[in-house]
């Protein structure tokens, strides 16, 4: 049993065992992650995909804070039934400014990747504050506090945009300077609605490589 | 190996830190599972968050997952790792103060981290919700955990490193690796940061982390527990040493590849998805090899099963381990995943592992461990038997409810009418869920009730008793059997 006698070396030498585990467990990640991090198509914005500006990143941070992604995916799979229900399936290029990604793993509520423009701002406002006022039997939590807090209190918008800028997202210094001014007079719920209303709307099915009807 | 030759006169195993970690993990069981039951109830009666942000589903659910995985799971793993590494190396913990620091800092970190989740401080990645200051604390504590563990192994007085320690070692090394890589972020303020990865790349890194946190913490770490406590409790050596060697390395190699099955039909490259699917199927082999090794170890001690609640729990946990590690690869097949993805089936799968495997093996281990820590008999074997049936019933109700809910959701979402339009609205499908969700809540509460009985039982066992001072065997005496 030469294999087992080789293994005895590992069992008798802690350093060798540690190195062995590290080496063996690292391979899979290296093979999958390194090519993915260098693949251009995963970091090239789709046509019409732009960075979140002014009020939208505040809304996105509120979306994260309230754990919306626990129950709502932002990922339409290329299946006929999903495309019929939600719209054109999701493309990698649409998410290049998403830090972190918010694709989700569970749909207790419907997918939101192309929710933008489907409902009015007023509908969203009522729905967020009292979901069962507009959707009977909805089990979505109510978020009354979003209509009580100013959007500027949701975080330090300039510090946040600067962090994104340091990561290479194309924010101009002038945009960062102007950001707090754009939040004036807005509530958290307004910022969240601004984010929801831009989700997926930039997508131009005609410009992509197929008709978006699934494959 | 060397260094501690001669008499072990005043050397005792450091078991008080083990006892502390056991007690912490029991607190986390109640906290984490209560939070779980509460969020389950919110899915039936959404009004019970009373308009309070901190009671809202989106904040309470991460608290549930973090408390049970990192509070309960990791505390139990640290307790059993510290207990077993001393006994398999015939030497007390090499750095007892650092072990205490590890144990206490971990509790403080996860407790404050849990509170931060209720405050809405959330990095937005599943099972990695804690923000960057907590990520740094976790990394430091984890390194301390590794130092205590490997320093003890380095000073061992038995030449061979026992198989349970390979798994605990794998837990420490691989979880450190995936945690650090996935948590890399650009801090904006004290409690806000942005992932250095974006979009599809972030998704691939996140599920490489997420799947292997499951793999090396909830599976590998607990297999370490199995390999020490099952042979102890059954009073028989591991059935096949060769199988344990092969299964360990196959497991360590193949688990890490399986992450992309969380992203089937999502916007990541096809080759990554397909590779993730194939490796998930391959993973079935080492998973079941370990299960067979465990079952065969008990074989011959079957009659103990009738009387020994600890062994009953451990054997049942192996059965659920087998179920979950079969179901996982099946759900990783793309054509099955089309139905299961984004549904409650996933939640059911997670809980067949978390309740059936992780919690049950800890219950069995604690029924073994608690009496031995204080040198007493278990307070009530009868109560432990009641706990066994509550745990089994609770888990089964939970899984069955989620299978029903999940398969319904998956099939109804995909159903198209004769015009090619979706047959049912999302809202109508969800409106059919309350019976399943109620059944799930009952299952969860049944399970929690059993756990509370155990805590009472263990409390009565250990109450007023000092932790036993146990000496390592004399040098040259019987070797630990492998």
PDB file of C-alpha atoms in Angstrom, chain A:
ATOM      1  CA  UNK A   1       0.000   0.000   0.000  1.00  0.00           C
ATOM      2  CA  UNK A   2       2.323   2.761  -1.173  1.00  0.00           C
ATOM      3  CA  UNK A   3      -0.521   5.262  -1.197  1.00  0.00           C
ATOM      4  CA  UNK A   4      -1.176   4.697   2.455  1.00  0.00           C
ATOM      5  CA  UNK A   5       2.477   4.826   3.385  1.00  0.00           C
ATOM      6  CA  UNK A   6       2.633   8.179   1.627  1.00  0.00           C
ATOM      7  CA  UNK A   7      -0.341   9.181   3.691  1.00  0.00           C
ATOM      8  CA  UNK A   8       1.469   8.219   6.869  1.00  0.00           C
ATOM      9  CA  UNK A   9       3.876  11.063   6.193  1.00  0.00           C
ATOM     10  CA  UNK A  10       0.949  13.487   6.182  1.00  0.00           C
ATOM     11  CA  UNK A  11      -0.475  12.008   9.351  1.00  0.00           C
ATOM     12  CA  UNK A  12       2.797  12.255  11.178  1.00  0.00           C
ATOM     13  CA  UNK A  13       3.704  15.757  10.114  1.00  0.00           C
ATOM     14  CA  UNK A  14       1.322  18.575  11.024  1.00  0.00           C
ATOM     15  CA  UNK A  15       2.932  21.133   8.711  1.00  0.00           C
ATOM     16  CA  UNK A  16       2.662  18.772   5.776  1.00  0.00           C
ATOM     17  CA  UNK A  17      -0.997  18.105   6.611  1.00  0.00           C
ATOM     18  CA  UNK A  18      -1.791  21.828   6.762  1.00  0.00           C
ATOM     19  CA  UNK A  19      -0.055  22.438   3.465  1.00  0.00           C
ATOM     20  CA  UNK A  20      -1.753  19.442   1.892  1.00  0.00           C
ATOM     21  CA  UNK A  21      -5.228  20.621   2.891  1.00  0.00           C
ATOM     22  CA  UNK A  22      -4.537  24.153   1.699  1.00  0.00           C
ATOM     23  CA  UNK A  23      -3.201  22.952  -1.631  1.00  0.00           C
ATOM     24  CA  UNK A  24      -5.933  20.420  -2.351  1.00  0.00           C
ATOM     25  CA  UNK A  25      -8.766  22.760  -1.353  1.00  0.00           C
ATOM     26  CA  UNK A  26      -7.421  25.754  -3.269  1.00  0.00           C
ATOM     27  CA  UNK A  27      -7.411  24.122  -6.700  1.00  0.00           C
ATOM     28  CA  UNK A  28     -11.146  24.269  -7.425  1.00  0.00           C
ATOM     29  CA  UNK A  29     -11.441  27.926  -6.470  1.00  0.00           C
ATOM     30  CA  UNK A  30      -8.419  28.914  -8.527  1.00  0.00           C
ATOM     31  CA  UNK A  31      -9.761  27.180 -11.630  1.00  0.00           C
ATOM     32  CA  UNK A  32     -13.199  28.773 -11.344  1.00  0.00           C
ATOM     33  CA  UNK A  33     -12.437  32.211  -9.952  1.00  0.00           C
ATOM     34  CA  UNK A  34      -9.248  33.368 -11.681  1.00  0.00           C
ATOM     35  CA  UNK A  35     -10.653  33.012 -15.229  1.00  0.00           C
ATOM     36  CA  UNK A  36     -13.925  34.595 -14.107  1.00  0.00           C
ATOM     37  CA  UNK A  37     -12.160  37.616 -12.647  1.00  0.00           C
ATOM     38  CA  UNK A  38     -10.244  38.160 -15.862  1.00  0.00           C
ATOM     39  CA  UNK A  39     -13.116  37.518 -18.278  1.00  0.00           C
ATOM     40  CA  UNK A  40     -13.958  40.800 -20.030  1.00  0.00           C
ATOM     41  CA  UNK A  41     -17.592  39.933 -20.730  1.00  0.00           C
ATOM     42  CA  UNK A  42     -18.271  39.772 -16.988  1.00  0.00           C
ATOM     43  CA  UNK A  43     -17.043  43.302 -16.378  1.00  0.00           C
ATOM     44  CA  UNK A  44     -18.073  45.129 -19.530  1.00  0.00           C
ATOM     45  CA  UNK A  45     -21.263  47.150 -19.022  1.00  0.00           C
ATOM     46  CA  UNK A  46     -24.205  46.203 -21.219  1.00  0.00           C
ATOM     47  CA  UNK A  47     -25.473  48.954 -23.507  1.00  0.00           C
ATOM     48  CA  UNK A  48     -27.396  51.535 -21.463  1.00  0.00           C
ATOM     49  CA  UNK A  49     -26.001  50.195 -18.189  1.00  0.00           C
ATOM     50  CA  UNK A  50     -24.697  53.108 -16.112  1.00  0.00           C
ATOM     51  CA  UNK A  51     -23.510  53.708 -12.566  1.00  0.00           C
ATOM     52  CA  UNK A  52     -26.101  54.467  -9.910  1.00  0.00           C
ATOM     53  CA  UNK A  53     -26.281  58.202  -9.621  1.00  0.00           C
ATOM     54  CA  UNK A  54     -27.209  60.575  -6.804  1.00  0.00           C
ATOM     55  CA  UNK A  55     -30.324  59.183  -5.121  1.00  0.00           C
ATOM     56  CA  UNK A  56     -30.174  55.636  -6.529  1.00  0.00           C
ATOM     57  CA  UNK A  57     -27.164  54.330  -4.566  1.00  0.00           C
ATOM     58  CA  UNK A  58     -28.836  55.576  -1.377  1.00  0.00           C
ATOM     59  CA  UNK A  59     -31.929  53.603  -2.323  1.00  0.00           C
ATOM     60  CA  UNK A  60     -29.811  50.559  -3.076  1.00  0.00           C
ATOM     61  CA  UNK A  61     -28.117  50.759   0.320  1.00  0.00           C
ATOM     62  CA  UNK A  62     -31.556  50.944   1.974  1.00  0.00           C
ATOM     63  CA  UNK A  63     -32.587  47.880  -0.058  1.00  0.00           C
ATOM     64  CA  UNK A  64     -29.558  46.066   1.401  1.00  0.00           C
ATOM     65  CA  UNK A  65     -30.135  47.397   4.922  1.00  0.00           C
ATOM     66  CA  UNK A  66     -33.721  46.130   5.037  1.00  0.00           C
ATOM     67  CA  UNK A  67     -32.710  42.758   3.610  1.00  0.00           C
ATOM     68  CA  UNK A  68     -34.987  43.018   0.552  1.00  0.00           C
ATOM     69  CA  UNK A  69     -32.727  40.538  -1.251  1.00  0.00           C
ATOM     70  CA  UNK A  70     -33.637  37.888   1.322  1.00  0.00           C
ATOM     71  CA  UNK A  71     -37.032  37.535  -0.405  1.00  0.00           C
ATOM     72  CA  UNK A  72     -36.619  39.152  -3.835  1.00  0.00           C
ATOM     73  CA  UNK A  73     -34.245  37.931  -6.509  1.00  0.00           C
ATOM     74  CA  UNK A  74     -32.808  40.201  -9.188  1.00  0.00           C
ATOM     75  CA  UNK A  75     -32.087  37.499 -11.686  1.00  0.00           C
ATOM     76  CA  UNK A  76     -34.370  36.455 -14.522  1.00  0.00           C
ATOM     77  CA  UNK A  77     -33.327  33.053 -15.809  1.00  0.00           C
ATOM     78  CA  UNK A  78     -33.356  32.323 -19.565  1.00  0.00           C
ATOM     79  CA  UNK A  79     -36.486  30.164 -19.281  1.00  0.00           C
ATOM     80  CA  UNK A  80     -39.608  30.855 -21.294  1.00  0.00           C
ATOM     81  CA  UNK A  81     -41.818  31.016 -18.203  1.00  0.00           C
ATOM     82  CA  UNK A  82     -39.524  33.503 -16.480  1.00  0.00           C
ATOM     83  CA  UNK A  83     -39.133  35.723 -19.509  1.00  0.00           C
ATOM     84  CA  UNK A  84     -42.931  35.769 -19.929  1.00  0.00           C
ATOM     85  CA  UNK A  85     -43.450  36.647 -16.292  1.00  0.00           C
ATOM     86  CA  UNK A  86     -40.645  39.123 -15.686  1.00  0.00           C
ATOM     87  CA  UNK A  87     -39.176  40.282 -19.006  1.00  0.00           C
ATOM     88  CA  UNK A  88     -35.897  39.731 -20.888  1.00  0.00           C
ATOM     89  CA  UNK A  89     -33.511  37.464 -18.998  1.00  0.00           C
ATOM     90  CA  UNK A  90     -30.639  38.969 -17.024  1.00  0.00           C
ATOM     91  CA  UNK A  91     -27.272  39.587 -18.693  1.00  0.00           C
ATOM     92  CA  UNK A  92     -23.946  39.722 -16.832  1.00  0.00           C
ATOM     93  CA  UNK A  93     -23.179  43.141 -18.299  1.00  0.00           C
ATOM     94  CA  UNK A  94     -26.148  44.674 -16.490  1.00  0.00           C
ATOM     95  CA  UNK A  95     -24.602  44.085 -13.069  1.00  0.00           C
ATOM     96  CA  UNK A  96     -21.083  45.465 -13.439  1.00  0.00           C
ATOM     97  CA  UNK A  97     -21.744  48.315 -10.975  1.00  0.00           C
ATOM     98  CA  UNK A  98     -23.492  46.088  -8.401  1.00  0.00           C
ATOM     99  CA  UNK A  99     -21.421  45.960  -5.208  1.00  0.00           C
ATOM    100  CA  UNK A 100     -22.429  43.566  -3.818  1.00  0.00           C
ATOM    101  CA  UNK A 101     -24.518  41.656  -6.375  1.00  0.00           C
ATOM    102  CA  UNK A 102     -28.129  41.252  -5.203  1.00  0.00           C
ATOM    103  CA  UNK A 103     -29.313  38.286  -7.267  1.00  0.00           C
ATOM    104  CA  UNK A 104     -30.724  36.559  -4.186  1.00  0.00           C
ATOM    105  CA  UNK A 105     -31.362  32.874  -3.589  1.00  0.00           C
ATOM    106  CA  UNK A 106     -35.065  32.840  -2.722  1.00  0.00           C
ATOM    107  CA  UNK A 107     -38.281  34.273  -4.124  1.00  0.00           C
ATOM    108  CA  UNK A 108     -40.755  34.761  -1.324  1.00  0.00           C
ATOM    109  CA  UNK A 109     -41.766  37.766  -3.384  1.00  0.00           C
ATOM    110  CA  UNK A 110     -41.417  38.153  -7.169  1.00  0.00           C
ATOM    111  CA  UNK A 111     -38.195  38.897  -9.020  1.00  0.00           C
ATOM    112  CA  UNK A 112     -37.356  42.605  -9.185  1.00  0.00           C
ATOM    113  CA  UNK A 113     -34.683  42.787 -11.834  1.00  0.00           C
ATOM    114  CA  UNK A 114     -37.023  44.497 -14.328  1.00  0.00           C
ATOM    115  CA  UNK A 115     -39.438  46.071 -11.872  1.00  0.00           C
ATOM    116  CA  UNK A 116     -38.463  49.586 -13.026  1.00  0.00           C
ATOM    117  CA  UNK A 117     -41.293  51.463 -14.704  1.00  0.00           C
ATOM    118  CA  UNK A 118     -43.900  48.737 -14.142  1.00  0.00           C
ATOM    119  CA  UNK A 119     -45.665  50.564 -11.306  1.00  0.00           C
ATOM    120  CA  UNK A 120     -46.022  54.253 -10.516  1.00  0.00           C
ATOM    121  CA  UNK A 121     -44.059  56.008  -7.779  1.00  0.00           C
ATOM    122  CA  UNK A 122     -47.293  56.458  -5.840  1.00  0.00           C
ATOM    123  CA  UNK A 123     -48.043  52.733  -6.015  1.00  0.00           C
ATOM    124  CA  UNK A 124     -44.580  51.920  -4.662  1.00  0.00           C
ATOM    125  CA  UNK A 125     -44.951  54.469  -1.860  1.00  0.00           C
ATOM    126  CA  UNK A 126     -48.260  53.019  -0.691  1.00  0.00           C
ATOM    127  CA  UNK A 127     -47.011  49.458  -1.160  1.00  0.00           C
ATOM    128  CA  UNK A 128     -43.814  49.972   0.828  1.00  0.00           C
ATOM    129  CA  UNK A 129     -45.609  51.614   3.716  1.00  0.00           C
ATOM    130  CA  UNK A 130     -48.607  49.268   3.759  1.00  0.00           C
ATOM    131  CA  UNK A 131     -48.263  46.380   1.295  1.00  0.00           C
ATOM    132  CA  UNK A 132     -51.696  44.907   2.013  1.00  0.00           C
ATOM    133  CA  UNK A 133     -53.357  48.167   1.000  1.00  0.00           C
ATOM    134  CA  UNK A 134     -52.579  47.380  -2.630  1.00  0.00           C
ATOM    135  CA  UNK A 135     -51.847  43.625  -2.698  1.00  0.00           C
ATOM    136  CA  UNK A 136     -54.350  41.549  -0.767  1.00  0.00           C
ATOM    137  CA  UNK A 137     -52.832  38.577   1.070  1.00  0.00           C
ATOM    138  CA  UNK A 138     -49.311  39.943   0.564  1.00  0.00           C
ATOM    139  CA  UNK A 139     -46.934  38.752   3.276  1.00  0.00           C
ATOM    140  CA  UNK A 140     -44.401  41.502   2.635  1.00  0.00           C
ATOM    141  CA  UNK A 141     -43.371  43.424   5.759  1.00  0.00           C
ATOM    142  CA  UNK A 142     -44.517  47.055   6.017  1.00  0.00           C
ATOM    143  CA  UNK A 143     -41.784  49.698   6.094  1.00  0.00           C
ATOM    144  CA  UNK A 144     -43.438  52.746   7.686  1.00  0.00           C
ATOM    145  CA  UNK A 145     -40.142  54.129   8.956  1.00  0.00           C
ATOM    146  CA  UNK A 146     -38.913  54.732   5.419  1.00  0.00           C
ATOM    147  CA  UNK A 147     -41.403  57.598   5.158  1.00  0.00           C
ATOM    148  CA  UNK A 148     -40.203  59.149   8.409  1.00  0.00           C
ATOM    149  CA  UNK A 149     -36.482  59.464   7.836  1.00  0.00           C
ATOM    150  CA  UNK A 150     -34.672  61.863   5.506  1.00  0.00           C
ATOM    151  CA  UNK A 151     -32.716  60.150   2.726  1.00  0.00           C
ATOM    152  CA  UNK A 152     -29.562  61.941   3.848  1.00  0.00           C
ATOM    153  CA  UNK A 153     -29.675  60.004   7.139  1.00  0.00           C
ATOM    154  CA  UNK A 154     -29.295  56.642   5.370  1.00  0.00           C
ATOM    155  CA  UNK A 155     -25.513  56.993   5.165  1.00  0.00           C
ATOM    156  CA  UNK A 156     -22.656  59.280   4.281  1.00  0.00           C
ATOM    157  CA  UNK A 157     -23.336  59.577   0.562  1.00  0.00           C
ATOM    158  CA  UNK A 158     -20.049  61.292  -0.238  1.00  0.00           C
ATOM    159  CA  UNK A 159     -17.952  58.751   1.670  1.00  0.00           C
ATOM    160  CA  UNK A 160     -19.896  55.928  -0.011  1.00  0.00           C
ATOM    161  CA  UNK A 161     -19.440  57.308  -3.532  1.00  0.00           C
ATOM    162  CA  UNK A 162     -15.769  57.934  -2.870  1.00  0.00           C
ATOM    163  CA  UNK A 163     -15.339  54.305  -1.797  1.00  0.00           C
ATOM    164  CA  UNK A 164     -17.003  53.199  -5.040  1.00  0.00           C
ATOM    165  CA  UNK A 165     -14.794  55.615  -6.965  1.00  0.00           C
ATOM    166  CA  UNK A 166     -11.697  54.097  -5.350  1.00  0.00           C
ATOM    167  CA  UNK A 167     -12.898  50.705  -6.613  1.00  0.00           C
ATOM    168  CA  UNK A 168     -12.889  52.088 -10.146  1.00  0.00           C
ATOM    169  CA  UNK A 169     -16.555  52.890 -10.698  1.00  0.00           C
ATOM    170  CA  UNK A 170     -16.774  55.944 -12.968  1.00  0.00           C
ATOM    171  CA  UNK A 171     -17.900  58.697 -10.592  1.00  0.00           C
ATOM    172  CA  UNK A 172     -16.638  62.222 -11.301  1.00  0.00           C
ATOM    173  CA  UNK A 173     -15.525  64.354  -8.342  1.00  0.00           C
ATOM    174  CA  UNK A 174     -18.154  66.897  -9.321  1.00  0.00           C
ATOM    175  CA  UNK A 175     -20.906  64.257  -9.017  1.00  0.00           C
ATOM    176  CA  UNK A 176     -19.740  63.365  -5.538  1.00  0.00           C
ATOM    177  CA  UNK A 177     -19.681  67.059  -4.545  1.00  0.00           C
ATOM    178  CA  UNK A 178     -23.205  67.537  -5.828  1.00  0.00           C
ATOM    179  CA  UNK A 179     -24.685  64.339  -4.334  1.00  0.00           C
ATOM    180  CA  UNK A 180     -25.797  65.655  -0.901  1.00  0.00           C
ATOM    181  CA  UNK A 181     -27.669  68.486  -2.576  1.00  0.00           C
ATOM    182  CA  UNK A 182     -29.689  66.010  -4.626  1.00  0.00           C
ATOM    183  CA  UNK A 183     -30.900  64.282  -1.475  1.00  0.00           C
ATOM    184  CA  UNK A 184     -32.336  67.453   0.018  1.00  0.00           C
ATOM    185  CA  UNK A 185     -36.000  67.224   0.864  1.00  0.00           C
ATOM    186  CA  UNK A 186     -36.179  63.516   0.016  1.00  0.00           C
ATOM    187  CA  UNK A 187     -37.183  60.726   2.370  1.00  0.00           C
ATOM    188  CA  UNK A 188     -35.682  57.247   2.489  1.00  0.00           C
ATOM    189  CA  UNK A 189     -38.729  55.869   0.704  1.00  0.00           C
ATOM    190  CA  UNK A 190     -38.113  58.287  -2.209  1.00  0.00           C
ATOM    191  CA  UNK A 191     -34.541  57.063  -2.575  1.00  0.00           C
ATOM    192  CA  UNK A 192     -35.647  53.423  -2.503  1.00  0.00           C
ATOM    193  CA  UNK A 193     -38.312  54.114  -5.156  1.00  0.00           C
ATOM    194  CA  UNK A 194     -35.744  55.899  -7.334  1.00  0.00           C
ATOM    195  CA  UNK A 195     -33.608  52.753  -7.169  1.00  0.00           C
ATOM    196  CA  UNK A 196     -36.515  50.388  -7.890  1.00  0.00           C
ATOM    197  CA  UNK A 197     -37.656  52.510 -10.828  1.00  0.00           C
ATOM    198  CA  UNK A 198     -34.309  52.282 -12.606  1.00  0.00           C
ATOM    199  CA  UNK A 199     -33.948  48.512 -12.160  1.00  0.00           C
ATOM    200  CA  UNK A 200     -33.671  46.840 -15.538  1.00  0.00           C
ATOM    201  CA  UNK A 201     -35.117  49.728 -17.558  1.00  0.00           C
ATOM    202  CA  UNK A 202     -31.935  50.466 -19.467  1.00  0.00           C
ATOM    203  CA  UNK A 203     -31.964  47.065 -21.083  1.00  0.00           C
ATOM    204  CA  UNK A 204     -32.350  47.166 -24.845  1.00  0.00           C
ATOM    205  CA  UNK A 205     -33.389  43.750 -26.119  1.00  0.00           C
ATOM    206  CA  UNK A 206     -32.977  44.769 -29.756  1.00  0.00           C
ATOM    207  CA  UNK A 207     -29.320  45.589 -29.186  1.00  0.00           C
ATOM    208  CA  UNK A 208     -28.410  42.236 -27.715  1.00  0.00           C
ATOM    209  CA  UNK A 209     -27.372  39.082 -29.454  1.00  0.00           C
ATOM    210  CA  UNK A 210     -30.823  37.507 -29.383  1.00  0.00           C
ATOM    211  CA  UNK A 211     -34.463  38.370 -28.891  1.00  0.00           C
ATOM    212  CA  UNK A 212     -34.590  37.680 -25.174  1.00  0.00           C
ATOM    213  CA  UNK A 213     -37.140  34.905 -25.524  1.00  0.00           C
ATOM    214  CA  UNK A 214     -34.983  32.363 -23.777  1.00  0.00           C
ATOM    215  CA  UNK A 215     -32.893  29.512 -25.025  1.00  0.00           C
TER     216      UNK A 215
END
